[in-house]
Amino acid sequence: MNTNRHNSFNQIHKGLRAQLYDTALKIQQTDMSQVEAAAPVIEQIEEVLFLFESHAHGEDHYFNEPLEKTNPEVASLFEKEHVEDHRLADVLSSLIASYKEAATTDARAEKGKHLFYAFNEFIAFNLYHMNKEEIELNAALWDRYTDSEIKSIEQTLVQSIPPQKMMKYAKWMIRGINNKELIHWLEEVRAFAPAPVFEMLIVIAETELPTDRYQLIARALKYEVKAA
Ligand SMILES: [Fe+2]
């Protein structure tokens, strides 16, 4: 992998992986036979499906479809993987529906186990898939575009995401990236996006990060940390 080139997927994929890992651990720690304990986990799995689905659409529309003419093999490889990804998401959606219909403790435990295994399949597929995009799809994009062209496609993609949904992605990206990446991202947002966007991300960072880490980020940005 050419680390000098712009990896358009790095940050969003780290966010999505953080969401997968966190959700997987929560499923493992939850007694799925209990409706109240399971409810927030089910909701989190639904959020995973929501964010992965629209992420795949964005990649298809902005990256794979434009590659169809110049690099049809790579474009169709990743479009097909998104079809498989969608199938795995459908399996999860129907397992969630049957979990919600389960009326006894035993039935919920049983459905919960199916859901856990299906979620693991979803993770396994997506971990391979995202690696492959960062290696093979990036190679095709780097071949065809300059870094500034890739950044401008990325910008168009990001701007197409409604603010409410963007905040959900942002939460996981903030949780999933390292300090250097977070500082760089926030600097770019502060320089190029409307001020409220930066303020909103700062609030999410303050909420999501441990205090010492948040303070380190705020100091690096010369952003005034409010006294506790
Ligand atoms: Fe993808």
Coordinates of N, CA and C and ligand atoms in Angstrom, one line a residue:
M1 N 0.8 -1.2 0.0 CA 0.0 0.0 0.0 C 0.9 1.3 0.0
N2 N 0.5 2.2 -0.9 CA 1.3 3.4 -1.0 C 0.9 4.4 0.1
T3 N 1.7 4.5 1.1 CA 1.2 5.3 2.3 C 1.3 6.8 2.0
N4 N 2.0 7.2 0.9 CA 2.1 8.6 0.6 C 0.8 9.1 -0.1
R5 N 0.0 8.2 -0.6 CA -1.2 8.7 -1.3 C -2.4 8.8 -0.3
H6 N -3.4 9.6 -0.7 CA -4.5 9.9 0.2 C -5.4 8.7 0.3
N7 N -5.6 8.2 1.5 CA -6.5 7.1 1.8 C -7.9 7.6 2.2
S8 N -8.7 7.7 1.2 CA -10.0 8.3 1.5 C -10.9 7.5 2.5
F9 N -10.6 6.3 2.7 CA -11.4 5.4 3.5 C -10.9 5.3 5.0
N10 N -9.7 5.8 5.2 CA -9.0 5.5 6.5 C -9.9 5.9 7.7
Q11 N -10.4 7.2 7.7 CA -11.1 7.7 8.9 C -12.5 7.1 9.0
I12 N -13.2 7.0 8.0 CA -14.6 6.4 8.1 C -14.5 4.9 8.4
H13 N -13.6 4.2 7.8 CA -13.5 2.8 8.1 C -13.0 2.6 9.6
K14 N -12.1 3.4 10.1 CA -11.8 3.3 11.5 C -13.0 3.5 12.4
G15 N -13.8 4.5 12.0 CA -15.0 4.7 12.8 C -16.0 3.6 12.7
L16 N -16.2 3.0 11.5 CA -17.1 1.9 11.4 C -16.6 0.6 12.1
R17 N -15.2 0.4 12.0 CA -14.7 -0.7 12.8 C -14.9 -0.5 14.3
A18 N -14.7 0.7 14.8 CA -14.9 1.0 16.2 C -16.4 0.6 16.6
Q19 N -17.3 1.0 15.7 CA -18.7 0.7 16.0 C -18.9 -0.8 16.0
L20 N -18.3 -1.6 15.1 CA -18.4 -3.0 15.0 C -17.9 -3.7 16.3
Y21 N -16.7 -3.3 16.7 CA -16.0 -3.9 17.9 C -16.8 -3.6 19.1
D22 N -17.3 -2.3 19.3 CA -18.0 -2.0 20.5 C -19.3 -2.7 20.5
T23 N -20.0 -2.8 19.4 CA -21.3 -3.5 19.4 C -21.1 -5.0 19.7
A24 N -20.1 -5.6 19.1 CA -19.8 -7.0 19.3 C -19.6 -7.3 20.8
L25 N -18.8 -6.5 21.5 CA -18.5 -6.7 22.9 C -19.8 -6.5 23.7
K26 N -20.6 -5.5 23.3 CA -21.9 -5.3 24.1 C -22.8 -6.6 23.9
I27 N -22.8 -7.2 22.7 CA -23.6 -8.4 22.5 C -23.1 -9.5 23.4
Q28 N -21.8 -9.6 23.5 CA -21.2 -10.7 24.3 C -21.5 -10.5 25.8
Q29 N -21.6 -9.2 26.2 CA -21.8 -9.0 27.6 C -23.3 -8.9 28.0
T30 N -24.2 -9.1 27.1 CA -25.6 -8.9 27.4 C -26.4 -10.3 27.5
D31 N -27.2 -10.4 28.5 CA -28.0 -11.5 28.6 C -29.2 -11.3 27.7
M32 N -29.2 -11.9 26.5 CA -30.2 -11.6 25.5 C -31.5 -12.1 25.8
S33 N -31.6 -13.0 26.9 CA -32.9 -13.5 27.2 C -33.8 -12.4 27.9
Q34 N -33.1 -11.3 28.3 CA -33.8 -10.3 29.1 C -34.2 -9.1 28.1
V35 N -35.4 -8.8 28.0 CA -35.9 -7.8 27.0 C -35.2 -6.4 27.3
E36 N -35.2 -6.0 28.6 CA -34.7 -4.7 28.9 C -33.2 -4.6 28.7
A37 N -32.5 -5.6 29.0 CA -31.0 -5.6 28.8 C -30.7 -5.6 27.3
A38 N -31.5 -6.3 26.6 CA -31.2 -6.4 25.1 C -31.6 -5.2 24.3
A39 N -32.6 -4.4 24.8 CA -33.1 -3.4 24.0 C -32.0 -2.4 23.4
P40 N -31.1 -1.9 24.3 CA -30.1 -0.9 23.8 C -29.1 -1.6 22.8
V41 N -28.9 -2.9 23.0 CA -28.0 -3.6 22.1 C -28.6 -3.8 20.7
I42 N -29.9 -4.1 20.7 CA -30.7 -4.3 19.5 C -30.7 -2.9 18.7
E43 N -30.9 -1.9 19.5 CA -30.9 -0.5 18.9 C -29.5 -0.2 18.3
Q44 N -28.5 -0.6 18.9 CA -27.1 -0.3 18.4 C -26.8 -1.2 17.2
I45 N -27.3 -2.4 17.1 CA -27.1 -3.2 15.9 C -27.9 -2.5 14.7
E46 N -29.1 -2.0 15.0 CA -29.9 -1.3 14.0 C -29.1 -0.1 13.5
E47 N -28.4 0.6 14.4 CA -27.6 1.7 13.9 C -26.4 1.3 13.1
V48 N -25.8 0.2 13.4 CA -24.7 -0.4 12.6 C -25.3 -0.6 11.2
L49 N -26.4 -1.2 11.0 CA -27.0 -1.5 9.7 C -27.3 -0.2 8.9
F50 N -27.8 0.7 9.6 CA -28.1 2.0 9.0 C -26.9 2.7 8.5
L51 N -25.8 2.7 9.3 CA -24.6 3.5 8.9 C -23.8 2.7 7.8
F52 N -23.8 1.4 7.9 CA -23.1 0.6 6.9 C -23.8 0.7 5.5
E53 N -25.1 0.6 5.6 CA -25.9 0.6 4.3 C -25.6 1.9 3.6
S54 N -25.7 3.0 4.3 CA -25.5 4.3 3.5 C -24.1 4.5 3.2
H55 N -23.2 4.0 4.0 CA -21.7 4.1 3.6 C -21.5 3.3 2.3
A56 N -22.0 2.1 2.2 CA -21.8 1.4 0.9 C -22.4 2.1 -0.3
H57 N -23.6 2.7 -0.1 CA -24.2 3.4 -1.2 C -23.3 4.6 -1.6
G58 N -22.8 5.3 -0.6 CA -21.9 6.4 -0.9 C -20.6 6.0 -1.7
E59 N -20.1 4.8 -1.3 CA -18.9 4.3 -2.0 C -19.2 3.9 -3.5
D60 N -20.4 3.3 -3.6 CA -20.8 2.9 -5.0 C -21.0 4.1 -5.8
H61 N -21.8 5.0 -5.3 CA -22.1 6.2 -6.1 C -20.9 7.1 -6.5
Y62 N -20.1 7.3 -5.5 CA -19.0 8.3 -5.7 C -17.7 7.6 -6.2
F63 N -17.5 6.4 -5.9 CA -16.2 5.8 -6.3 C -16.4 4.6 -7.3
N64 N -17.2 3.6 -7.0 CA -17.3 2.5 -7.9 C -17.9 2.8 -9.2
E65 N -19.1 3.5 -9.2 CA -19.8 3.7 -10.5 C -18.9 4.5 -11.5
P66 N -18.2 5.6 -11.0 CA -17.4 6.3 -12.0 C -16.2 5.4 -12.5
L67 N -15.9 4.4 -11.8 CA -14.8 3.5 -12.2 C -15.3 2.4 -13.2
E68 N -16.6 2.3 -13.4 CA -17.1 1.3 -14.3 C -16.6 1.3 -15.7
K69 N -16.4 2.5 -16.2 CA -15.9 2.6 -17.6 C -14.4 2.3 -17.7
T70 N -13.6 2.9 -16.8 CA -12.1 2.7 -16.9 C -11.6 1.5 -16.2
N71 N -12.3 1.0 -15.2 CA -11.7 -0.2 -14.5 C -12.9 -1.1 -14.1
P72 N -13.6 -1.7 -15.1 CA -14.8 -2.4 -14.7 C -14.6 -3.6 -13.8
E73 N -13.4 -4.2 -13.8 CA -13.2 -5.4 -12.9 C -13.3 -4.9 -11.5
V74 N -12.5 -3.9 -11.2 CA -12.5 -3.4 -9.8 C -13.9 -2.9 -9.4
A75 N -14.5 -2.1 -10.2 CA -15.8 -1.5 -9.9 C -16.8 -2.6 -9.6
S76 N -16.8 -3.7 -10.5 CA -17.9 -4.7 -10.2 C -17.5 -5.6 -9.0
L77 N -16.2 -5.8 -8.8 CA -15.8 -6.6 -7.6 C -16.4 -5.9 -6.3
F78 N -16.2 -4.6 -6.2 CA -16.7 -4.0 -5.0 C -18.2 -3.8 -5.0
E79 N -18.8 -3.6 -6.1 CA -20.2 -3.5 -6.1 C -20.8 -4.8 -5.7
K80 N -20.2 -5.9 -6.2 CA -20.7 -7.3 -5.8 C -20.5 -7.5 -4.3
E81 N -19.4 -7.0 -3.8 CA -19.2 -7.2 -2.3 C -20.3 -6.4 -1.5
H82 N -20.7 -5.3 -2.1 CA -21.7 -4.5 -1.4 C -23.1 -5.2 -1.4
V83 N -23.3 -6.0 -2.5 CA -24.5 -6.8 -2.6 C -24.5 -7.9 -1.5
E84 N -23.3 -8.5 -1.3 CA -23.2 -9.5 -0.2 C -23.3 -8.9 1.2
D85 N -22.8 -7.7 1.3 CA -22.9 -7.0 2.5 C -24.3 -6.7 2.9
H86 N -25.1 -6.3 1.8 CA -26.5 -6.0 2.0 C -27.3 -7.3 2.4
R87 N -26.9 -8.4 1.8 CA -27.5 -9.7 2.1 C -27.3 -10.0 3.6
L88 N -26.0 -9.8 4.1 CA -25.7 -10.1 5.5 C -26.5 -9.2 6.4
A89 N -26.7 -7.9 6.0 CA -27.5 -7.0 6.7 C -29.0 -7.4 6.8
D90 N -29.5 -7.9 5.7 CA -30.8 -8.4 5.6 C -31.1 -9.6 6.6
V91 N -30.1 -10.5 6.6 CA -30.1 -11.6 7.6 C -30.3 -11.0 9.0
L92 N -29.4 -10.0 9.3 CA -29.5 -9.5 10.7 C -30.9 -8.8 10.9
S93 N -31.4 -8.1 9.9 CA -32.7 -7.4 10.1 C -33.8 -8.4 10.4
S94 N -33.8 -9.6 9.7 CA -34.9 -10.5 9.9 C -34.6 -11.2 11.3
L95 N -33.4 -11.4 11.7 CA -33.2 -12.0 13.0 C -33.6 -11.0 14.1
I96 N -33.4 -9.7 13.9 CA -33.9 -8.8 14.9 C -35.4 -8.8 15.0
A97 N -36.0 -8.9 13.8 CA -37.5 -9.0 13.8 C -38.0 -10.2 14.5
S98 N -37.3 -11.4 14.3 CA -37.8 -12.6 15.0 C -37.4 -12.5 16.5
Y99 N -36.3 -11.9 16.8 CA -35.9 -11.7 18.3 C -37.1 -10.9 18.9
K100 N -37.5 -9.8 18.3 CA -38.5 -9.0 18.9 C -39.9 -9.7 19.1
E101 N -40.1 -10.7 18.2 CA -41.3 -11.5 18.3 C -41.2 -12.6 19.4
A102 N -40.0 -13.0 19.8 CA -39.9 -14.1 20.7 C -40.6 -13.7 22.0
A103 N -41.4 -14.7 22.6 CA -42.2 -14.3 23.7 C -41.7 -14.9 25.0
T104 N -40.8 -15.8 25.0 CA -40.3 -16.4 26.2 C -38.8 -16.2 26.4
T105 N -38.3 -16.4 27.7 CA -36.9 -16.2 28.0 C -36.1 -17.1 27.1
D106 N -36.5 -18.4 27.0 CA -35.7 -19.4 26.3 C -35.7 -19.0 24.8
A107 N -36.8 -18.6 24.3 CA -36.9 -18.2 22.8 C -36.0 -17.0 22.6
R108 N -36.0 -16.0 23.5 CA -35.1 -14.9 23.3 C -33.6 -15.2 23.4
A109 N -33.3 -16.1 24.3 CA -31.9 -16.6 24.4 C -31.5 -17.2 23.1
E110 N -32.3 -18.1 22.6 CA -32.1 -18.8 21.3 C -31.9 -17.8 20.1
K111 N -32.8 -16.9 20.0 CA -32.7 -15.9 18.9 C -31.5 -15.0 19.1
G112 N -31.3 -14.7 20.4 CA -30.1 -13.8 20.7 C -28.8 -14.5 20.2
K113 N -28.7 -15.8 20.4 CA -27.5 -16.5 20.0 C -27.4 -16.5 18.4
H114 N -28.5 -16.7 17.7 CA -28.4 -16.6 16.3 C -28.0 -15.2 15.8
L115 N -28.5 -14.2 16.5 CA -28.2 -12.8 16.2 C -26.7 -12.6 16.4
F116 N -26.2 -13.1 17.5 CA -24.7 -13.0 17.8 C -23.9 -13.6 16.7
Y117 N -24.2 -14.8 16.3 CA -23.4 -15.4 15.2 C -23.5 -14.7 13.9
A118 N -24.7 -14.2 13.6 CA -24.9 -13.5 12.4 C -24.1 -12.2 12.4
F119 N -24.1 -11.5 13.6 CA -23.4 -10.3 13.7 C -21.9 -10.5 13.5
N120 N -21.4 -11.7 14.0 CA -20.0 -12.0 13.8 C -19.7 -12.2 12.4
E121 N -20.6 -12.8 11.6 CA -20.4 -13.0 10.2 C -20.3 -11.6 9.5
F122 N -21.2 -10.7 9.9 CA -21.2 -9.4 9.3 C -19.9 -8.7 9.6
I123 N -19.4 -8.8 10.8 CA -18.1 -8.2 11.1 C -17.0 -8.8 10.3
A124 N -16.9 -10.1 10.3 CA -15.9 -10.8 9.6 C -15.8 -10.4 8.1
F125 N -17.0 -10.4 7.5 CA -17.1 -10.0 6.1 C -16.6 -8.5 5.9
N126 N -17.1 -7.7 6.8 CA -16.7 -6.2 6.6 C -15.3 -5.9 6.9
L127 N -14.7 -6.7 7.8 CA -13.2 -6.4 8.1 C -12.4 -6.7 6.9
Y128 N -12.7 -7.9 6.3 CA -12.0 -8.2 5.0 C -12.3 -7.2 3.9
H129 N -13.6 -6.9 3.8 CA -14.0 -6.0 2.8 C -13.4 -4.6 2.9
M130 N -13.3 -4.0 4.1 CA -12.7 -2.7 4.2 C -11.2 -2.7 4.0
N131 N -10.5 -3.8 4.4 CA -9.1 -3.9 4.1 C -8.9 -3.9 2.5
K132 N -9.8 -4.7 1.9 CA -9.7 -4.8 0.4 C -9.9 -3.5 -0.3
E133 N -10.8 -2.7 0.2 CA -11.1 -1.4 -0.4 C -9.9 -0.5 -0.2
E134 N -9.2 -0.6 1.0 CA -8.1 0.3 1.3 C -6.9 -0.1 0.4
I135 N -6.8 -1.4 0.0 CA -5.7 -1.8 -0.8 C -6.1 -1.8 -2.3
E136 N -7.1 -2.6 -2.7 CA -7.3 -2.8 -4.1 C -8.1 -1.6 -4.7
L137 N -9.2 -1.2 -4.0 CA -9.9 0.0 -4.6 C -9.1 1.2 -4.6
N138 N -8.3 1.4 -3.5 CA -7.5 2.6 -3.5 C -6.4 2.6 -4.6
A139 N -5.9 1.4 -4.9 CA -4.9 1.3 -6.0 C -5.5 1.7 -7.3
A140 N -6.8 1.3 -7.5 CA -7.5 1.8 -8.8 C -7.7 3.3 -8.8
L141 N -8.1 3.8 -7.6 CA -8.4 5.2 -7.5 C -7.1 6.0 -7.7
W142 N -6.0 5.6 -7.1 CA -4.8 6.3 -7.2 C -4.2 6.3 -8.6
D143 N -4.6 5.2 -9.3 CA -4.2 5.1 -10.7 C -4.9 6.2 -11.6
R144 N -6.2 6.4 -11.2 CA -7.0 7.2 -12.1 C -7.0 8.7 -11.7
Y145 N -6.9 8.9 -10.4 CA -7.1 10.3 -9.9 C -5.8 10.8 -9.2
T146 N -5.7 12.1 -9.1 CA -4.7 12.7 -8.2 C -5.3 12.8 -6.8
D147 N -4.4 13.0 -5.8 CA -4.9 13.1 -4.4 C -6.0 14.2 -4.3
S148 N -5.7 15.4 -5.0 CA -6.6 16.5 -4.8 C -8.0 16.1 -5.4
E149 N -8.0 15.4 -6.5 CA -9.3 14.9 -7.1 C -10.0 14.0 -6.1
I150 N -9.2 13.1 -5.5 CA -9.9 12.2 -4.5 C -10.5 12.9 -3.4
K151 N -9.7 13.9 -2.9 CA -10.2 14.7 -1.7 C -11.4 15.5 -2.1
S152 N -11.5 15.9 -3.4 CA -12.7 16.7 -3.7 C -13.9 15.7 -3.9
I153 N -13.7 14.5 -4.4 CA -14.8 13.5 -4.5 C -15.3 13.3 -3.0
E154 N -14.3 13.1 -2.1 CA -14.6 12.8 -0.7 C -15.5 13.9 -0.1
Q155 N -15.1 15.1 -0.4 CA -15.8 16.3 0.1 C -17.2 16.3 -0.4
T156 N -17.4 16.0 -1.7 CA -18.8 15.9 -2.3 C -19.6 14.8 -1.6
L157 N -19.0 13.7 -1.3 CA -19.6 12.6 -0.7 C -20.1 13.0 0.8
V158 N -19.1 13.6 1.5 CA -19.4 14.0 2.9 C -20.5 15.0 2.9
Q159 N -20.5 16.0 1.9 CA -21.6 17.0 1.9 C -22.9 16.4 1.6
S160 N -23.0 15.2 1.0 CA -24.3 14.6 0.6 C -24.9 14.0 1.8
I161 N -24.2 13.8 2.9 CA -24.7 13.1 4.1 C -25.5 14.1 5.0
P162 N -26.8 13.8 5.3 CA -27.5 14.8 6.1 C -26.8 14.9 7.5
P163 N -26.9 16.2 8.1 CA -26.2 16.5 9.3 C -26.4 15.5 10.5
Q164 N -27.7 15.1 10.6 CA -28.0 14.2 11.8 C -27.2 12.9 11.6
K165 N -27.2 12.4 10.4 CA -26.5 11.1 10.2 C -25.0 11.3 10.3
M166 N -24.5 12.5 9.8 CA -23.1 12.8 9.9 C -22.6 12.8 11.3
M167 N -23.5 13.3 12.2 CA -23.1 13.3 13.6 C -22.9 11.9 14.2
K168 N -23.7 11.0 13.7 CA -23.6 9.6 14.1 C -22.3 9.0 13.6
Y169 N -21.9 9.2 12.4 CA -20.6 8.8 11.9 C -19.5 9.4 12.7
A170 N -19.7 10.8 13.0 CA -18.6 11.5 13.6 C -18.3 10.9 15.0
K171 N -19.4 10.5 15.7 CA -19.2 9.9 17.1 C -18.2 8.7 17.0
W172 N -18.5 7.9 16.0 CA -17.7 6.7 15.9 C -16.3 7.0 15.4
M173 N -16.2 8.0 14.5 CA -14.8 8.3 14.0 C -14.0 8.9 15.1
I174 N -14.6 9.8 15.9 CA -13.9 10.3 17.0 C -13.4 9.3 18.0
R175 N -14.3 8.3 18.2 CA -13.9 7.1 19.1 C -12.8 6.2 18.5
G176 N -12.8 6.2 17.1 CA -12.0 5.2 16.5 C -10.7 5.6 15.9
I177 N -10.3 6.9 15.9 CA -9.1 7.3 15.3 C -8.1 7.8 16.3
N178 N -6.8 8.0 15.9 CA -5.8 8.4 16.9 C -5.7 9.9 17.0
N179 N -4.9 10.3 18.0 CA -4.9 11.8 18.3 C -4.4 12.6 17.0
K180 N -3.4 12.1 16.4 CA -2.9 12.8 15.2 C -3.9 13.0 14.2
E181 N -4.7 11.9 13.9 CA -5.7 12.0 12.9 C -6.9 12.9 13.3
L182 N -7.2 12.9 14.6 CA -8.3 13.7 15.1 C -7.9 15.2 15.1
I183 N -6.7 15.5 15.5 CA -6.3 16.9 15.4 C -6.3 17.4 14.0
H184 N -5.7 16.6 13.1 CA -5.7 17.0 11.7 C -7.1 17.2 11.1
W185 N -8.0 16.3 11.5 CA -9.4 16.4 11.0 C -10.1 17.7 11.5
L186 N -9.9 17.9 12.8 CA -10.6 19.1 13.4 C -9.9 20.4 12.9
E187 N -8.6 20.4 12.6 CA -8.0 21.6 12.0 C -8.6 21.9 10.7
E188 N -8.8 20.8 9.9 CA -9.3 21.0 8.5 C -10.8 21.5 8.6
V189 N -11.5 21.0 9.5 CA -12.9 21.4 9.6 C -13.0 22.9 10.1
R190 N -12.1 23.2 11.0 CA -12.1 24.6 11.5 C -11.7 25.6 10.4
A191 N -10.8 25.1 9.5 CA -10.4 26.0 8.5 C -11.4 26.1 7.3
F192 N -12.1 25.0 7.0 CA -12.9 25.0 5.8 C -14.4 24.8 5.9
A193 N -14.8 24.4 7.1 CA -16.3 24.2 7.2 C -16.9 25.3 8.0
P194 N -18.2 25.5 8.0 CA -18.9 26.5 8.8 C -18.6 26.3 10.3
A195 N -18.4 27.4 11.0 CA -18.1 27.3 12.5 C -18.9 26.3 13.3
P196 N -20.2 26.3 13.1 CA -21.0 25.3 13.9 C -20.6 23.9 13.8
V197 N -20.1 23.5 12.6 CA -19.7 22.1 12.4 C -18.5 21.8 13.4
F198 N -17.5 22.7 13.4 CA -16.4 22.5 14.3 C -16.8 22.4 15.7
E199 N -17.7 23.3 16.1 CA -18.2 23.4 17.5 C -18.9 22.1 17.9
M200 N -19.7 21.5 16.9 CA -20.4 20.3 17.2 C -19.4 19.1 17.4
L201 N -18.4 19.1 16.6 CA -17.4 18.0 16.7 C -16.7 18.1 18.0
I202 N -16.4 19.3 18.4 CA -15.7 19.5 19.7 C -16.5 19.0 20.8
V203 N -17.8 19.3 20.8 CA -18.7 18.8 21.8 C -18.7 17.3 21.8
I204 N -18.8 16.7 20.6 CA -18.8 15.2 20.6 C -17.5 14.7 21.2
A205 N -16.3 15.3 20.8 CA -15.0 14.9 21.3 C -15.0 15.0 22.8
E206 N -15.5 16.1 23.4 CA -15.5 16.2 24.8 C -16.4 15.2 25.5
T207 N -17.5 14.8 24.8 CA -18.4 13.8 25.4 C -17.8 12.4 25.3
E208 N -17.2 12.1 24.2 CA -16.8 10.7 23.9 C -15.4 10.4 24.4
L209 N -14.5 11.3 24.5 CA -13.1 11.0 24.9 C -12.9 11.1 26.4
P210 N -11.9 10.3 26.9 CA -11.5 10.5 28.3 C -11.0 11.9 28.5
T211 N -11.1 12.5 29.7 CA -10.8 13.9 29.9 C -9.4 14.2 29.4
D212 N -8.4 13.4 29.8 CA -7.0 13.7 29.5 C -6.8 13.7 28.0
R213 N -7.4 12.8 27.3 CA -7.3 12.8 25.9 C -7.9 14.0 25.2
Y214 N -9.1 14.3 25.7 CA -9.8 15.5 25.2 C -9.0 16.8 25.4
Q215 N -8.4 16.9 26.6 CA -7.6 18.1 26.9 C -6.4 18.2 26.0
L216 N -5.8 17.0 25.7 CA -4.6 17.0 24.8 C -5.0 17.5 23.4
I217 N -6.1 17.1 23.0 CA -6.6 17.5 21.6 C -6.9 19.0 21.6
A218 N -7.6 19.4 22.7 CA -8.0 20.8 22.7 C -6.8 21.7 22.8
R219 N -5.8 21.3 23.6 CA -4.5 22.1 23.7 C -3.8 22.2 22.3
A220 N -3.8 21.0 21.6 CA -3.1 21.0 20.3 C -3.8 21.9 19.3
L221 N -5.2 22.1 19.5 CA -5.9 23.0 18.6 C -6.0 24.4 19.1
K222 N -5.3 24.6 20.3 CA -5.4 25.9 21.0 C -6.9 26.3 21.2
Y223 N -7.6 25.3 21.6 CA -9.1 25.6 21.9 C -9.2 25.7 23.4
E224 N -9.9 26.7 23.8 CA -9.9 26.9 25.3 C -10.8 25.8 25.9
V225 N -10.1 25.1 26.9 CA -10.8 24.1 27.6 C -11.5 24.7 28.8
K226 N -12.9 24.5 28.8 CA -13.6 25.1 29.9 C -13.2 24.5 31.3
A227 N -13.1 25.3 32.3 CA -12.7 24.8 33.6 C -13.8 23.8 34.1
A228 N -13.4 22.7 34.7 CA -14.3 21.7 35.2 C -15.1 22.2 36.4
Ligands
FE1 FE -17.4 -0.7 1.1

